[in-house]
mmCIF file of C-alpha atoms in Angstrom:
data_model
loop_
_atom_site.group_PDB
_atom_site.id
_atom_site.type_symbol
_atom_site.label_atom_id
_atom_site.label_comp_id
_atom_site.label_asym_id
_atom_site.label_seq_id
_atom_site.Cartn_x
_atom_site.Cartn_y
_atom_site.Cartn_z
ATOM 1 C CA MET A 4 -21.899 6.017 23.276
ATOM 2 C CA VAL A 5 -23.056 6.482 19.378
ATOM 3 C CA TYR A 6 -21.754 10.445 19.772
ATOM 4 C CA ALA A 7 -18.615 9.445 21.819
ATOM 5 C CA ILE A 8 -17.760 7.194 18.396
ATOM 6 C CA ALA A 9 -19.115 9.674 16.027
ATOM 7 C CA LEU A 10 -17.001 12.188 17.381
ATOM 8 C CA THR A 11 -13.398 10.225 17.491
ATOM 9 C CA HIS A 12 -14.384 9.371 14.226
ATOM 10 C CA THR A 13 -14.753 12.938 12.509
ATOM 11 C CA ARG A 14 -12.795 14.800 15.305
ATOM 12 C CA CYS A 15 -15.043 17.993 14.837
ATOM 13 C CA GLN A 16 -18.077 18.691 17.341
ATOM 14 C CA GLY A 17 -20.158 20.000 14.062
ATOM 15 C CA ASP A 18 -19.571 16.901 12.184
ATOM 16 C CA ALA A 19 -20.300 14.777 15.662
ATOM 17 C CA ASP A 20 -23.653 16.329 16.017
ATOM 18 C CA ASP A 21 -24.006 15.992 12.329
ATOM 19 C CA VAL A 22 -23.453 11.624 12.530
ATOM 20 C CA PHE A 23 -25.467 11.007 15.444
ATOM 21 C CA GLN A 24 -28.346 13.260 13.739
ATOM 22 C CA ASP A 25 -27.644 10.850 10.786
ATOM 23 C CA VAL A 26 -27.785 7.379 12.514
ATOM 24 C CA PHE A 27 -31.543 8.132 14.978
ATOM 25 C CA LEU A 28 -32.902 9.637 11.858
ATOM 26 C CA THR A 29 -31.883 6.550 9.846
ATOM 27 C CA TYR A 30 -33.296 4.411 13.154
ATOM 28 C CA HIS A 31 -36.509 6.129 13.175
ATOM 29 C CA ARG A 32 -36.796 5.792 9.241
ATOM 30 C CA ARG A 33 -35.550 2.353 9.335
ATOM 31 C CA GLN A 34 -37.390 0.764 12.734
ATOM 32 C CA PRO A 35 -35.314 -2.540 12.933
ATOM 33 C CA ALA A 36 -35.853 -5.229 14.367
ATOM 34 C CA PHE A 37 -33.311 -7.378 16.667
ATOM 35 C CA ARG A 38 -33.175 -10.056 18.259
ATOM 36 C CA SER A 39 -31.680 -9.026 21.516
ATOM 37 C CA GLU A 40 -29.948 -5.435 23.078
ATOM 38 C CA GLU A 41 -26.507 -7.008 21.564
ATOM 39 C CA HIS A 42 -27.586 -6.315 17.851
ATOM 40 C CA ARG A 43 -28.779 -3.386 18.367
ATOM 41 C CA LYS A 44 -25.713 -2.061 19.855
ATOM 42 C CA ALA A 45 -24.087 -3.687 17.099
ATOM 43 C CA TRP A 46 -26.364 -1.893 15.020
ATOM 44 C CA LEU A 47 -25.702 1.609 16.448
ATOM 45 C CA ILE A 48 -21.322 1.135 16.321
ATOM 46 C CA THR A 49 -21.889 0.068 12.529
ATOM 47 C CA THR A 50 -24.015 2.588 11.354
ATOM 48 C CA THR A 51 -21.927 5.306 13.601
ATOM 49 C CA ILE A 52 -19.170 4.250 12.083
ATOM 50 C CA ASN A 53 -19.550 4.107 8.439
ATOM 51 C CA CYS A 54 -21.781 7.587 8.589
ATOM 52 C CA ALA A 55 -18.618 9.535 10.307
ATOM 53 C CA ARG A 56 -17.173 8.019 7.217
ATOM 54 C CA GLN A 57 -19.362 9.240 5.091
ATOM 55 C CA VAL A 58 -18.940 12.771 6.855
ATOM 56 C CA ALA A 59 -15.465 12.660 6.246
ATOM 57 C CA GLY A 60 -15.169 11.516 3.225
ATOM 58 C CA SER A 61 -17.488 14.350 1.939
ATOM 59 C CA SER A 62 -17.006 16.712 -0.893
ATOM 60 C CA TRP A 63 -18.107 18.390 1.191
ATOM 61 C CA ARG A 64 -15.268 18.370 3.735
ATOM 62 C CA THR A 65 -12.782 18.071 1.088
ATOM 63 C CA ARG A 66 -13.438 21.167 -0.408
ATOM 64 C CA VAL A 67 -14.182 23.440 2.593
ATOM 65 C CA VAL A 68 -11.335 26.321 2.244
ATOM 66 C CA PRO A 69 -11.388 27.436 6.203
ATOM 67 C CA LEU A 70 -11.808 31.465 7.214
ATOM 68 C CA PRO A 71 -9.130 33.554 8.572
ATOM 69 C CA THR A 72 -9.814 33.801 12.476
ATOM 70 C CA GLY A 73 -9.269 36.754 14.476
ATOM 71 C CA GLU A 74 -9.227 37.475 17.379
ATOM 72 C CA ALA A 75 -12.593 38.652 17.163
ATOM 73 C CA ASP A 76 -13.912 35.593 16.433
ATOM 74 C CA ALA A 77 -15.229 32.752 18.634
ATOM 75 C CA ALA A 78 -14.675 29.107 18.494
ATOM 76 C CA PRO A 79 -16.882 26.741 19.629
ATOM 77 C CA ALA A 80 -16.968 25.106 22.813
ATOM 78 C CA GLN A 81 -14.233 22.059 23.042
ATOM 79 C CA PHE A 82 -15.212 18.650 24.153
ATOM 80 C CA GLU A 83 -13.660 18.516 27.801
ATOM 81 C CA PHE A 84 -13.475 15.920 29.970
ATOM 82 C CA ALA A 85 -13.412 15.642 33.666
ATOM 83 C CA THR A 86 -9.251 15.747 34.565
ATOM 84 C CA VAL A 87 -6.774 16.406 32.402
ATOM 85 C CA GLU A 88 -5.360 13.106 31.980
ATOM 86 C CA GLN A 89 -8.698 11.737 30.238
ATOM 87 C CA ASN A 90 -8.582 15.465 27.833
ATOM 88 C CA ALA A 91 -5.339 14.066 26.864
ATOM 89 C CA LEU A 92 -5.917 10.474 26.230
ATOM 90 C CA PHE A 93 -8.613 11.593 24.258
ATOM 91 C CA ALA A 94 -6.065 13.876 22.273
ATOM 92 C CA ALA A 95 -3.799 11.121 21.881
ATOM 93 C CA LEU A 96 -6.882 9.047 20.568
ATOM 94 C CA LYS A 97 -8.340 11.591 18.416
ATOM 95 C CA ALA A 98 -4.741 11.988 16.865
ATOM 96 C CA LEU A 99 -4.543 8.044 15.702
ATOM 97 C CA PRO A 100 -5.733 6.793 12.481
ATOM 98 C CA ASP A 101 -9.296 5.878 11.766
ATOM 99 C CA SER A 102 -8.075 1.751 11.840
ATOM 100 C CA TYR A 103 -6.864 2.254 15.048
ATOM 101 C CA ARG A 104 -8.945 4.565 16.769
ATOM 102 C CA SER A 105 -12.005 2.404 16.089
ATOM 103 C CA VAL A 106 -10.672 -0.061 17.527
ATOM 104 C CA LEU A 107 -9.511 1.033 20.968
ATOM 105 C CA HIS A 108 -12.442 3.289 21.495
ATOM 106 C CA LEU A 109 -14.311 0.048 20.680
ATOM 107 C CA PHE A 110 -12.125 -1.747 22.770
ATOM 108 C CA TYR A 111 -11.881 0.633 26.257
ATOM 109 C CA PHE A 112 -15.085 3.126 25.679
ATOM 110 C CA GLU A 113 -17.479 0.136 24.185
ATOM 111 C CA ASP A 114 -16.367 -1.996 26.421
ATOM 112 C CA LEU A 115 -16.510 -4.508 23.197
ATOM 113 C CA SER A 116 -14.878 -8.114 22.855
ATOM 114 C CA ILE A 117 -11.609 -8.184 20.443
ATOM 115 C CA ALA A 118 -14.391 -11.111 19.170
ATOM 116 C CA ARG A 119 -16.966 -8.394 19.327
ATOM 117 C CA ILE A 120 -15.031 -5.622 17.110
ATOM 118 C CA ALA A 121 -13.939 -7.818 14.709
ATOM 119 C CA GLU A 122 -17.316 -8.544 14.042
ATOM 120 C CA VAL A 123 -18.809 -5.293 14.184
ATOM 121 C CA LEU A 124 -15.795 -3.791 11.755
ATOM 122 C CA ASP A 125 -16.102 -7.119 9.921
ATOM 123 C CA LEU A 126 -11.988 -7.754 10.469
ATOM 124 C CA THR A 127 -10.379 -10.801 11.933
ATOM 125 C CA VAL A 128 -10.074 -11.795 15.595
ATOM 126 C CA SER A 129 -5.846 -11.101 14.602
ATOM 127 C CA THR A 130 -6.343 -8.126 12.516
ATOM 128 C CA VAL A 131 -8.168 -6.578 15.697
ATOM 129 C CA LYS A 132 -5.574 -8.085 18.147
ATOM 130 C CA MET A 133 -2.733 -6.275 16.248
ATOM 131 C CA ARG A 134 -4.229 -2.801 15.376
ATOM 132 C CA LEU A 135 -4.743 -3.070 19.630
ATOM 133 C CA SER A 136 -1.159 -3.724 19.930
ATOM 134 C CA ARG A 137 -0.290 -1.151 17.547
ATOM 135 C CA GLY A 138 -2.808 1.430 18.638
ATOM 136 C CA ARG A 139 -1.771 1.194 22.328
ATOM 137 C CA ALA A 140 2.017 1.322 21.475
ATOM 138 C CA LEU A 141 1.335 4.877 19.422
ATOM 139 C CA MET A 142 -0.620 6.563 22.182
ATOM 140 C CA ARG A 143 2.015 5.501 24.516
ATOM 141 C CA GLU A 144 4.963 7.044 21.860
ATOM 142 C CA ARG A 145 2.221 10.428 22.621
ATOM 143 C CA LEU A 146 1.959 10.753 25.335
ATOM 144 C CA THR A 147 5.193 10.093 26.712
ATOM 145 C CA GLN A 148 6.307 13.039 24.098
ATOM 146 C CA GLY A 149 3.338 15.090 24.645
ATOM 147 C CA VAL A 150 2.315 15.426 20.980
ATOM 148 C CA PHE A 151 -0.447 15.569 20.240
ATOM 149 C CA ASP A 152 -2.887 16.595 16.894
ATOM 150 C CA ASP A 153 -5.362 19.020 17.233
#
């Protein structure tokens, strides 16, 4: 769950690995007490999203200049799902703006209710519903056109 959310937000396996590590390092250091497993899950989701946002907005990411790649350079392995359809869905999800991507990921991949997503992301229920609707429309459009931002 944590890695999938991190990968969805960062769009990069290396950054997702860093976020995953940061989340569990924070969990280990703080050793928070939770009333239930649902509270633990909500804490992990919120912390993962916050860490991913920090990575995405860090000065390192804004100042980094990509090195020219040659044929001799080996590209890092890409995250692959079991089917072509799942890979297409994930590629379309990664291409969405963050506000839609977060809500869609939590709803479809983490099976959270709309009310729970609103609580975790500190949004109103109507905002979550609107983002789900608009996100689905964008996904539908991208999947029917076959246009992905990799």
